[in-house]
Short mmCIF file of C-alpha atoms and ligand atoms in Angstrom, two decimals:
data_model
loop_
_atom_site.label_atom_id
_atom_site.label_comp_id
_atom_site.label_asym_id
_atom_site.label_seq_id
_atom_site.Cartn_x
_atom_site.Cartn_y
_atom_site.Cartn_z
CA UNK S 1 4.32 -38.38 -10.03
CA UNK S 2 6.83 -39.22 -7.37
CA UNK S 3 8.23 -35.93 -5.62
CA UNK S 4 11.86 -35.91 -6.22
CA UNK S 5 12.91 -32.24 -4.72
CA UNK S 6 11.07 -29.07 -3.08
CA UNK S 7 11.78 -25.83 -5.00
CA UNK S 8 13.87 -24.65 -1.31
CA UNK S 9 16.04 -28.43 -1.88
CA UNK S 10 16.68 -27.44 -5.71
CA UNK S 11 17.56 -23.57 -4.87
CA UNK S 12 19.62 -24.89 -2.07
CA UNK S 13 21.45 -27.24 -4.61
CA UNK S 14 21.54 -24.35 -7.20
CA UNK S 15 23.00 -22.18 -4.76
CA UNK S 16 26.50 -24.93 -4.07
CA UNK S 17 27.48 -24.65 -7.73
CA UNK S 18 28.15 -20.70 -7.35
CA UNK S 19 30.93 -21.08 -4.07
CA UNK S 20 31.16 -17.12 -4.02
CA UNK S 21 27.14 -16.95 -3.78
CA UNK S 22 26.14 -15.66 -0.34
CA UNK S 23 22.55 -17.25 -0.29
CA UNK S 24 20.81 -13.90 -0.46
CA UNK S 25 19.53 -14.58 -3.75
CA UNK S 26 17.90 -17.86 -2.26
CA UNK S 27 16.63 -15.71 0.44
CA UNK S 28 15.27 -13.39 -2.08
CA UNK S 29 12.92 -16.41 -3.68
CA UNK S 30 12.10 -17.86 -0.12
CA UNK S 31 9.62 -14.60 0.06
CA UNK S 32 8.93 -14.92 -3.32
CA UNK S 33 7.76 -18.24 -2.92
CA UNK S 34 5.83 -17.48 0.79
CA UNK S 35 3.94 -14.68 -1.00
CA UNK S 36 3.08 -16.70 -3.60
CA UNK S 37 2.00 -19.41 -1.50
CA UNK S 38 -0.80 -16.64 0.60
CA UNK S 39 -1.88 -15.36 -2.64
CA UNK S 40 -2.28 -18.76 -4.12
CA UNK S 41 -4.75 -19.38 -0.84
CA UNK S 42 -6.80 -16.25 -1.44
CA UNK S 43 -7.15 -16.79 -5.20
CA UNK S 44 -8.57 -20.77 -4.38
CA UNK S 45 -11.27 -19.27 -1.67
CA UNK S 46 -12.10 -15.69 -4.16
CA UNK S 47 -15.51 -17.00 -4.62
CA UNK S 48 -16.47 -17.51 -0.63
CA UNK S 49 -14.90 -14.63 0.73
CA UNK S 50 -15.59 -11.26 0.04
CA UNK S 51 -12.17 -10.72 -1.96
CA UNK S 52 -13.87 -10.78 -5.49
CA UNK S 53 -14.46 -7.47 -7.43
CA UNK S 54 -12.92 -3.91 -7.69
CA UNK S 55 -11.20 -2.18 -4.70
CA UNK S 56 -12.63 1.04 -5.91
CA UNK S 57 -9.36 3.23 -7.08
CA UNK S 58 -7.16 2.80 -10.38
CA UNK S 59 -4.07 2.46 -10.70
CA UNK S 60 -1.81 4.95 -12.30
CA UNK S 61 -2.62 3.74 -16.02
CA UNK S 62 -6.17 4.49 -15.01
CA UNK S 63 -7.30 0.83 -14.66
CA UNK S 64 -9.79 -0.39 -12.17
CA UNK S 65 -7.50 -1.94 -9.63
CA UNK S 66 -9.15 -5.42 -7.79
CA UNK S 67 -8.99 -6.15 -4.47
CA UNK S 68 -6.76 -9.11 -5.05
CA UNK S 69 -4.52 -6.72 -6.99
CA UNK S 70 -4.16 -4.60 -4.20
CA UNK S 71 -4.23 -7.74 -1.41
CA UNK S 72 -1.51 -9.65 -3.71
CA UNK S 73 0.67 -6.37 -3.67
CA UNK S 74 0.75 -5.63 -0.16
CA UNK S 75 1.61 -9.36 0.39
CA UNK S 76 4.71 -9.29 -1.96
CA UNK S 77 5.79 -6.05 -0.82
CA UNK S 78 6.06 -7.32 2.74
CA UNK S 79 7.80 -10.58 2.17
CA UNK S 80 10.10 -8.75 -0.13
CA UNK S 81 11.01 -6.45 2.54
CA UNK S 82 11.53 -8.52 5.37
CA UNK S 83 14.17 -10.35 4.60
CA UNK S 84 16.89 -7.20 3.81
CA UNK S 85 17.87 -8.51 0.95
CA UNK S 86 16.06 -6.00 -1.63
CA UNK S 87 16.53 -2.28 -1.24
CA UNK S 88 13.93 -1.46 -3.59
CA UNK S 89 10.32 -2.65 -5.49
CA UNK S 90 8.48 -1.30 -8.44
CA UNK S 91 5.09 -2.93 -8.83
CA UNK S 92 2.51 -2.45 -11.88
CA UNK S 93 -0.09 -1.17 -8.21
CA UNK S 94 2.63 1.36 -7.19
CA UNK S 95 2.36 4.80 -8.81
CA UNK S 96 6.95 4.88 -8.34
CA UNK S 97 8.87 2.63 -6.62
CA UNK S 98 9.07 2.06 -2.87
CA UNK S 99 12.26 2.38 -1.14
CA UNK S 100 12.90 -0.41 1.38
CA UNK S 101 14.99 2.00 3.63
CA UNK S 102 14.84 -0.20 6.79
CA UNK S 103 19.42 -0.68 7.76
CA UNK S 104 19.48 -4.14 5.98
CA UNK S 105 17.26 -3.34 3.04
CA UNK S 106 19.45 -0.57 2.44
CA UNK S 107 22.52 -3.44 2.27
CA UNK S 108 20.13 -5.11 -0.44
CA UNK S 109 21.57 -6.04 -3.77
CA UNK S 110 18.80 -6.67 -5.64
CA UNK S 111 15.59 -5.03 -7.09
CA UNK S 112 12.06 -6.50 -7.94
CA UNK S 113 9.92 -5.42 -10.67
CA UNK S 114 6.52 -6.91 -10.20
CA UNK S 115 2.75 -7.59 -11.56
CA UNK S 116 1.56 -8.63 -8.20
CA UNK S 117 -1.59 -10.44 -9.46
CA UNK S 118 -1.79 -10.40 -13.94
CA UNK S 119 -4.97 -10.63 -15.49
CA UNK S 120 -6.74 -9.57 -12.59
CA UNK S 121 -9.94 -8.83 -14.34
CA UNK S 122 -10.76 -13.00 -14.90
CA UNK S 123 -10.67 -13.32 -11.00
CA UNK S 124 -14.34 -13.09 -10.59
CA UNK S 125 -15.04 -15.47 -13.46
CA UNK S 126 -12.58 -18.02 -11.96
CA UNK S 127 -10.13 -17.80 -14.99
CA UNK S 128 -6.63 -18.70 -14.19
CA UNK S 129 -5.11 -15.27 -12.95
CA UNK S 130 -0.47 -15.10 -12.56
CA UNK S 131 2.14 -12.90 -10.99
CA UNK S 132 5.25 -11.82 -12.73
CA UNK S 133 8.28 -10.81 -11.31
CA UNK S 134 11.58 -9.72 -12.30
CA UNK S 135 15.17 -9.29 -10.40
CA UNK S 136 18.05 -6.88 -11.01
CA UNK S 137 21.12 -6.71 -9.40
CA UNK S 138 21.27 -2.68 -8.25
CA UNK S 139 23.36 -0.44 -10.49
CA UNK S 140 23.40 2.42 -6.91
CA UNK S 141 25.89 1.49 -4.28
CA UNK S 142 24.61 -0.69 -1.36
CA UNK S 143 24.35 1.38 2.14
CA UNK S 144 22.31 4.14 -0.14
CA UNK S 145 18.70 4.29 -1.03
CA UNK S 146 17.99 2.86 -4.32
CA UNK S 147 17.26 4.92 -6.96
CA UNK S 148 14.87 5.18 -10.36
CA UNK S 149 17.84 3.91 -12.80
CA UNK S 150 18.20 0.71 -10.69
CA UNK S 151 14.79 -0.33 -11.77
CA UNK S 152 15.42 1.02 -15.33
CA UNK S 153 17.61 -1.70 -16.61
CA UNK S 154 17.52 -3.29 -19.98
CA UNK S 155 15.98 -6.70 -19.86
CA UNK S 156 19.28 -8.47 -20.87
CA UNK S 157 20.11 -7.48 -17.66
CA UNK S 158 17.59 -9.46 -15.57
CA UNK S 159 19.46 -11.48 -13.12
CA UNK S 160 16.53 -13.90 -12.51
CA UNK S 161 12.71 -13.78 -13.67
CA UNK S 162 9.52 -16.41 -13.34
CA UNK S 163 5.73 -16.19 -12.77
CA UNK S 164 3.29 -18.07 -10.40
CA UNK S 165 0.33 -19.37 -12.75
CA UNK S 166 -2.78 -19.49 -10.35
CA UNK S 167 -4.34 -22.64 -12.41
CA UNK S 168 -5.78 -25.46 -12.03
CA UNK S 169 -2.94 -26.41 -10.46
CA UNK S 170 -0.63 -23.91 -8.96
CA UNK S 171 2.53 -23.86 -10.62
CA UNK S 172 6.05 -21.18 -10.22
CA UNK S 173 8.36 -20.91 -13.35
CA UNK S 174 11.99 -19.07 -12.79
CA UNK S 175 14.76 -18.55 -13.90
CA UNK S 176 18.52 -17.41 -12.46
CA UNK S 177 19.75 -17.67 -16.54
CA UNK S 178 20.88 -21.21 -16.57
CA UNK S 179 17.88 -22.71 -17.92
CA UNK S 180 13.79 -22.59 -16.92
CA UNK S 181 12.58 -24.85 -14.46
CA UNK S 182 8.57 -25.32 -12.99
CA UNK S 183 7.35 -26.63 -9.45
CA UNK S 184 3.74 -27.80 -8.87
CA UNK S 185 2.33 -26.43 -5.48
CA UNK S 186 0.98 -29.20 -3.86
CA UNK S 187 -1.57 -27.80 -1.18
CA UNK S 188 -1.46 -30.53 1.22
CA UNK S 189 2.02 -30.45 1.76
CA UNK S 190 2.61 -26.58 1.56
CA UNK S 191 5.34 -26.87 -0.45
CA UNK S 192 6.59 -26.64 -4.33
CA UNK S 193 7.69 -29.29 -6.12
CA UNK S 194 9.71 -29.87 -8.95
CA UNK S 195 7.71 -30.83 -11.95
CA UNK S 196 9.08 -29.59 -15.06
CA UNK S 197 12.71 -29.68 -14.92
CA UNK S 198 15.01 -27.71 -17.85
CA UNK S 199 11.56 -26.11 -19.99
CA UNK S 200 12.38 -25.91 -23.60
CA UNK S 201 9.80 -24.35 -25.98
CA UNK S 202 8.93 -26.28 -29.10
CA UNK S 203 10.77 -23.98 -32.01
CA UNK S 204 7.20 -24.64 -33.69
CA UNK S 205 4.10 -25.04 -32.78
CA UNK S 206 0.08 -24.89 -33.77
CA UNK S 207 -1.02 -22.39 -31.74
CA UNK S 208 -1.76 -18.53 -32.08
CA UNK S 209 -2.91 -16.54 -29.22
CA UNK S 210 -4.13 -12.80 -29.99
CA UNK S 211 -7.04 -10.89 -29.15
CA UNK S 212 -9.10 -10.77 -32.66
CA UNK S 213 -11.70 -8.16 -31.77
CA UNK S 214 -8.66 -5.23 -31.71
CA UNK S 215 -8.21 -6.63 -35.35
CA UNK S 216 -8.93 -3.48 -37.18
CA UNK S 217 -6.85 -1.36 -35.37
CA UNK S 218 -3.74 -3.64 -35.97
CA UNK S 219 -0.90 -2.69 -38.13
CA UNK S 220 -1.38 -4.26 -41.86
CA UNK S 221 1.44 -6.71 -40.96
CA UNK S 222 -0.14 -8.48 -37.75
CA UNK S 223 -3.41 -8.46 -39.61
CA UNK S 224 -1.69 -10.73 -42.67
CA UNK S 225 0.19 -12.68 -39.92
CA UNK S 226 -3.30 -13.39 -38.73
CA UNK S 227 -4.50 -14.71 -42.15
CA UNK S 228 -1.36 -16.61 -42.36
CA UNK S 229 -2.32 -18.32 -38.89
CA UNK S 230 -5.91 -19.08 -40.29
CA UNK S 231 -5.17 -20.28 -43.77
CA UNK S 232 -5.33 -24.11 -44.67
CA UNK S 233 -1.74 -25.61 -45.64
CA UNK S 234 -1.82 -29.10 -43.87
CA UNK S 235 1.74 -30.05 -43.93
CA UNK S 236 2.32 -27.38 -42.00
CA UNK S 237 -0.59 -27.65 -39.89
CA UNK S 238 -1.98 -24.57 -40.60
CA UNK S 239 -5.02 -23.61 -39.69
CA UNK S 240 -3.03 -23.14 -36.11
CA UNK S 241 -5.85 -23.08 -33.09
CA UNK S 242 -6.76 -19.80 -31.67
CA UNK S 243 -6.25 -19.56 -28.06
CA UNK S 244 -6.56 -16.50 -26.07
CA UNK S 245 -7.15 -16.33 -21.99
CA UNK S 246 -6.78 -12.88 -21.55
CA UNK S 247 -4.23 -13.76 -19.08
CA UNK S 248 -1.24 -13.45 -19.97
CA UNK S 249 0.81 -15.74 -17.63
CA UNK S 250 -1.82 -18.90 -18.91
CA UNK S 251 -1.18 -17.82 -22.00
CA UNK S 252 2.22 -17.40 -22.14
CA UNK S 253 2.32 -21.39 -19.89
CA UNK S 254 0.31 -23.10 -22.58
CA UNK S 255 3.03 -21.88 -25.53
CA UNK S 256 5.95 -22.68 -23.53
CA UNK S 257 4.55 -26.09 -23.47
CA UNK S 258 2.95 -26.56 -25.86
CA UNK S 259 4.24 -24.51 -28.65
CA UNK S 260 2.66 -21.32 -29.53
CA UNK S 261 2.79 -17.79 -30.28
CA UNK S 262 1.29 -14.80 -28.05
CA UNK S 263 0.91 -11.13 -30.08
CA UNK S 264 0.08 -8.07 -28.30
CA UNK S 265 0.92 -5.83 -31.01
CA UNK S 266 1.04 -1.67 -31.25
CA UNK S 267 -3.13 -1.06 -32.28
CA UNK S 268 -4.73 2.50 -32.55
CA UNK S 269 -5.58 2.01 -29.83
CA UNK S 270 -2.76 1.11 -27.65
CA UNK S 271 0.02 3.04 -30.42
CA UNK S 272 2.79 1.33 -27.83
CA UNK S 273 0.89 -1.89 -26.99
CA UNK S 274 -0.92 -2.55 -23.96
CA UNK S 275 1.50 -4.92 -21.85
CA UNK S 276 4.16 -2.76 -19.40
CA UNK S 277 7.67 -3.58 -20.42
CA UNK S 278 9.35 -3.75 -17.11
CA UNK S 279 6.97 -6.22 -15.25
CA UNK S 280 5.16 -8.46 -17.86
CA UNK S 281 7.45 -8.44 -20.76
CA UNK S 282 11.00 -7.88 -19.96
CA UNK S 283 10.69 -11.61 -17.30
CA UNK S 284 8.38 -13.64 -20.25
CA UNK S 285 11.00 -12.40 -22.79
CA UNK S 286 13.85 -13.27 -20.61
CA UNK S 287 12.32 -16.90 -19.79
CA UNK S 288 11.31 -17.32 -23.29
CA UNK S 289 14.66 -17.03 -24.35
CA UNK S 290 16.31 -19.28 -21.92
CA UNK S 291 13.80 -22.13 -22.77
CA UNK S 292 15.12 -21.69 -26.70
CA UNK S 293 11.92 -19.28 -27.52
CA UNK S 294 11.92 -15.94 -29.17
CA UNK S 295 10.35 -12.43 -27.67
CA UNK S 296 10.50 -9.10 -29.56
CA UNK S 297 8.95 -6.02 -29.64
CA UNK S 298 8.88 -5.33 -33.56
CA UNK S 299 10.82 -6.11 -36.35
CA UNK S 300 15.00 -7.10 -35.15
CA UNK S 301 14.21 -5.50 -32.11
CA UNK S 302 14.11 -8.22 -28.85
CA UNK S 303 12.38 -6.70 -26.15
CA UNK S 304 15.27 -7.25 -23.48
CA UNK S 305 17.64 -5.39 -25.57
CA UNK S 306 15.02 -2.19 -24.66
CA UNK S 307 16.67 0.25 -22.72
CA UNK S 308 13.68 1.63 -20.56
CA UNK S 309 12.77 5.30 -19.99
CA UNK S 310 9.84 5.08 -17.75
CA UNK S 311 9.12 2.69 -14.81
CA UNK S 312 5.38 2.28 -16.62
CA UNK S 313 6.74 2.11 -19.97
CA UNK S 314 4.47 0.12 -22.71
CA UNK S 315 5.72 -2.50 -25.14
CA UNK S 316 4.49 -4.45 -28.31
CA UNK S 317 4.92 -7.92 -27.30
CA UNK S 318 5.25 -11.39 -30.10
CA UNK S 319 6.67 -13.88 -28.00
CA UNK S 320 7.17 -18.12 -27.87
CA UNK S 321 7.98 -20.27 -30.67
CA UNK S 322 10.99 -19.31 -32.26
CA UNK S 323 9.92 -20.03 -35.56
CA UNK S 324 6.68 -18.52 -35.58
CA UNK S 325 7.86 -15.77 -34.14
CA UNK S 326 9.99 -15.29 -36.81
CA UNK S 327 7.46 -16.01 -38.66
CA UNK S 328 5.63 -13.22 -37.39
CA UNK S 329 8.29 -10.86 -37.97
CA UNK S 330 8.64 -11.52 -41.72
CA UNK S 331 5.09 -10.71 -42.16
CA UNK S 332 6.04 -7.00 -40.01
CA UNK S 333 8.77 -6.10 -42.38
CA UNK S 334 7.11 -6.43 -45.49
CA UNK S 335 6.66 -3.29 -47.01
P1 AHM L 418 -3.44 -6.43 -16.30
O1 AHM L 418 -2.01 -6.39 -15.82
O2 AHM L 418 -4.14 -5.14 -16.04
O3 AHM L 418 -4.16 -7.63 -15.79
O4 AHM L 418 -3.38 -6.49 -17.91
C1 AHM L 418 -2.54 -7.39 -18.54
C2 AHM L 418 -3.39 -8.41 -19.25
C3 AHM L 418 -2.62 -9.60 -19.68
O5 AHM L 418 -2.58 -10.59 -18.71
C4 AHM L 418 -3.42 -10.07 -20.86
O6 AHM L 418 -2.68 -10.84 -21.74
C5 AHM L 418 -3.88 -8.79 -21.46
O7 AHM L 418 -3.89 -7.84 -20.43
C6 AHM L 418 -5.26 -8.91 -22.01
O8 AHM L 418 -5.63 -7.71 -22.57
P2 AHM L 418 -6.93 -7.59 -23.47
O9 AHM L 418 -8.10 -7.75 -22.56
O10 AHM L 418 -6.83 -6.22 -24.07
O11 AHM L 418 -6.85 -8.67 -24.52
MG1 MG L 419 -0.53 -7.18 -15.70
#
């Protein structure tokens, strides 16, 4: 493929059609994109240097936290606060949120919400592993120190969200709410590239991605949804393939593309679902929707009309397709 633009050319582009925009939201993704670009190096070497395997605390859900969790979080944390143009981050590795109070943070506009490193567990396999992000314009004046309802935003309210995808190729998705756009890292040049200009998610598609062994402990509609996924009715190509990474970020990429449908649902034994609302769901559901796809938590309730309570909050999750999504849905509100 012939490189067209660099992801800093088409933000730099983006940036002229808004004449009152003061380039700080550019400046915002230039760390974004530097982070990504050291993480993306660590991830490619995990299996030579002696970066693989658990860090030895949890984080404050109690889960084993990796030592590329904790690397990838202390890398976006520092490009995020260099630049003065966030005052504040919450990260899935960060019992609350850190306060950038350093003279020009505190002038920041904007807060990130962050997985630093999603789906850490497959890192020592050598399973595709993401990070998620999400960026609010602060409710708090600027001058202050941010505060806990700045991060606690309803989704809707997202000013711009994406995710790297540490694959087989390298790849960063965003979106400033004008459409979902993808750049391919290319290693040898150090630099993004445009790839997959204006993403739109196939309103159907043949794919179902779910984790089957929490099965029994899903609600009775999920479980018939499942069937439904399974059963033979060729014109509508049904049996859909099952395809589950256990990553949510590759999981979520392959739908977009491809057409799909990811479920986390509520289970026994997650009675909220597993996934955190304000860094994994709230940015898929928001790019979801602006590629044409659907993202809710439950029945007529999309996930980025949630107003949030708690900075670790939990959420159901049935996002991608539109139609099977809805799809989904019907099978939830039956009785
Ligand atoms: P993590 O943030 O601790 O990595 O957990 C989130 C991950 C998602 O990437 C993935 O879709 C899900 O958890 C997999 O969970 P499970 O192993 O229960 O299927
Ligand atoms: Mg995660």
């Amino acid at each position: 493929m012939e490189i067209t633009k660099t992801l800093g050319e088409f933000i730099v582009d983006h940036q002229n059609q808004y004449p009152t925009a003061t380039g700080e939201l550019s400046a915002l993704f230039s760390s974004i994109r530097l982070a990504g670009k050291i993480v993306h190096r660590e991830v490619n070497k995990a299996g030579l240097a002696d970066i693989r395997g658990a860090a030895g605390g949890d984080n404050i859900q109690g889960e084993a936290q990796q030592k590329l969790d904790v690397y990838a979080n202390e890398k976006f944390k520092a490009a995020l606060s260099a630049r003065g143009v966030v005052c504040g981050l919450a990260s899935e590795e960060e019992d609350s949120f850190v306060a950038f109070d350093g003279q020009r943070s505190l002038q920041g506009k904007y807060v990130v919400l962050i997985d630093p490193l999603d789906g850490s567990s497959n890192i020592d396999v050598n399973v595709s592993v993401g990070t998620i992000f999400s960026i609010y314009r602060r409710i708090s004046k600027t001058g202050g120190p941010v505060s806990l309802e700045d991060f606690l935003q309803p989704g809707r309210a997202q000013v711009a969200a994406g995710y790297i995808v540490y694959g087989s190729s390298t790849m960063l998705v965003y979106s400033t709410g004008d459409g979902v756009n993808g750049f391919t890292y290319d290693p040898s040049l150090g630099v993004f590239c445009l790839s997959h200009e204006n993403m739109r998610c196939p309103p159907e598609g043949n794919i179902y991605s779910v984790n089957e062994g929490n099965y029994v402990h899903f609600p009775s509609g999920i479980k018939k949804y499942i069937k439904f996924c399974q059963e033979e009715d060729k014109p509508s190509g049904r049996p859909y393939t099952s395809r589950y990474i256990g990553s949510l970020v590759s999981d979520f990429h392959r739908n977009l593309i491809k057409g799909g449908i990811y479920l986390y649902p509520t289970s026994s034994t997650y009675p909220s679902g597993k996934l955190r609302l304000l860094y994994e769901c709230n940015p898929m559901a928001f790019l979801a929707e602006q590629a044409g796809g659907k993202a809710l938590a439950g029945v007529n309730q999309p996930v980025l009309d949630i107003v949030p309570s708690e900075l670790h909050q939990r959420s159901p999750l049935i996002i991608g397709s539109s139609s099977m999504v809805d799809k989904a849905c019907e099978f939830l509100s039956e009785k």
